[in-house]
Amino acid sequence: MSTFRLQLPTDPRWVNIVEKNIEEILTDHAWCEQKAASNAITIITINSEYPDLVSDMLALAKEEIEHFEMVHDIIKKRGLKLGRERKDDYVGELAQYMKRSNTGSRVSGFVERMLFSAMIEARSCERFKVLSENIQDEELSKFYWELMESEAGHYTTFITYARKYGQGIDVEKRWREWLDFEASIISNYGKSETIHG
């Protein structure tokens, strides 16, 4: 997990908040998976000239939708309800940073979208790990561990494409700047029963 290079780890006490409202965390998580699938489709729409990227984003979108279905199945099995889609302030702040960081060129827009996506995957994986190691619910502990392992590859996919097609951009430098920005906002989160909250 250290490969994500996140600067601030999630306080395990966040799991205590989560455990008080399992329906809320599962609802929020389901919508996170749906948004991840939508993001992959958006990437295809605006970068259709890269056949390898299109193939990998199609596979990623399918996997995220499968994860949505898995979370929804847990919700149904437990007699809970999938609530309405939740606003994700953390992702909103990252999106604003992505827009501000785009220099206006097509390649800059591409790299920023890839790093935005990698950042969300990195933090989500880190949260899944914290959940898997600290939640008392055995079924959810196992579920989040398996999900963390499967989602970790997505982070790598996004970073790899940023490097591959980010001609003229120092992707390593930009990633360090993304990590710095994320560290500056994440301390405001970890206080509610949502994946990024």
mmCIF file with all atom_site columns, C-alpha atoms in Angstrom, residues 5 7 97 119 173-185:
data_model
loop_
_atom_site.group_PDB
_atom_site.id
_atom_site.type_symbol
_atom_site.label_atom_id
_atom_site.label_alt_id
_atom_site.label_comp_id
_atom_site.label_asym_id
_atom_site.label_entity_id
_atom_site.label_seq_id
_atom_site.pdbx_PDB_ins_code
_atom_site.Cartn_x
_atom_site.Cartn_y
_atom_site.Cartn_z
_atom_site.occupancy
_atom_site.B_iso_or_equiv
_atom_site.pdbx_formal_charge
_atom_site.auth_seq_id
_atom_site.auth_comp_id
_atom_site.auth_asym_id
_atom_site.auth_atom_id
_atom_site.pdbx_PDB_model_num
ATOM 1  C CA . ARG A 1 5   ? 2.615  7.284  -1.379  1.00 0.00 ? 5   ARG A CA 1
ATOM 2  C CA . GLN A 1 7   ? 1.020  11.270 3.024   1.00 0.00 ? 7   GLN A CA 1
ATOM 3  C CA . TYR A 1 97  ? -7.940 20.907 -8.489  1.00 0.00 ? 97  TYR A CA 1
ATOM 4  C CA . MET A 1 119 ? -5.782 9.666  -6.559  1.00 0.00 ? 119 MET A CA 1
ATOM 5  C CA . LYS A 1 173 ? 6.355  15.888 -10.597 1.00 0.00 ? 173 LYS A CA 1
ATOM 6  C CA . ARG A 1 174 ? 2.619  16.297 -11.167 1.00 0.00 ? 174 ARG A CA 1
ATOM 7  C CA . TRP A 1 175 ? 1.873  13.184 -9.115  1.00 0.00 ? 175 TRP A CA 1
ATOM 8  C CA . ARG A 1 176 ? 3.942  14.558 -6.217  1.00 0.00 ? 176 ARG A CA 1
ATOM 9  C CA . GLU A 1 177 ? 1.924  17.790 -6.469  1.00 0.00 ? 177 GLU A CA 1
ATOM 10 C CA . TRP A 1 178 ? -1.306 15.787 -6.457  1.00 0.00 ? 178 TRP A CA 1
ATOM 11 C CA . LEU A 1 179 ? -0.130 13.961 -3.329  1.00 0.00 ? 179 LEU A CA 1
ATOM 12 C CA . ASP A 1 180 ? 0.664  17.288 -1.656  1.00 0.00 ? 180 ASP A CA 1
ATOM 13 C CA . PHE A 1 181 ? -2.749 18.687 -2.549  1.00 0.00 ? 181 PHE A CA 1
ATOM 14 C CA . GLU A 1 182 ? -4.533 15.558 -1.315  1.00 0.00 ? 182 GLU A CA 1
ATOM 15 C CA . ALA A 1 183 ? -2.632 15.747 1.973   1.00 0.00 ? 183 ALA A CA 1
ATOM 16 C CA . SER A 1 184 ? -3.791 19.352 2.388   1.00 0.00 ? 184 SER A CA 1
ATOM 17 C CA . ILE A 1 185 ? -7.492 18.400 2.189   1.00 0.00 ? 185 ILE A CA 1
#
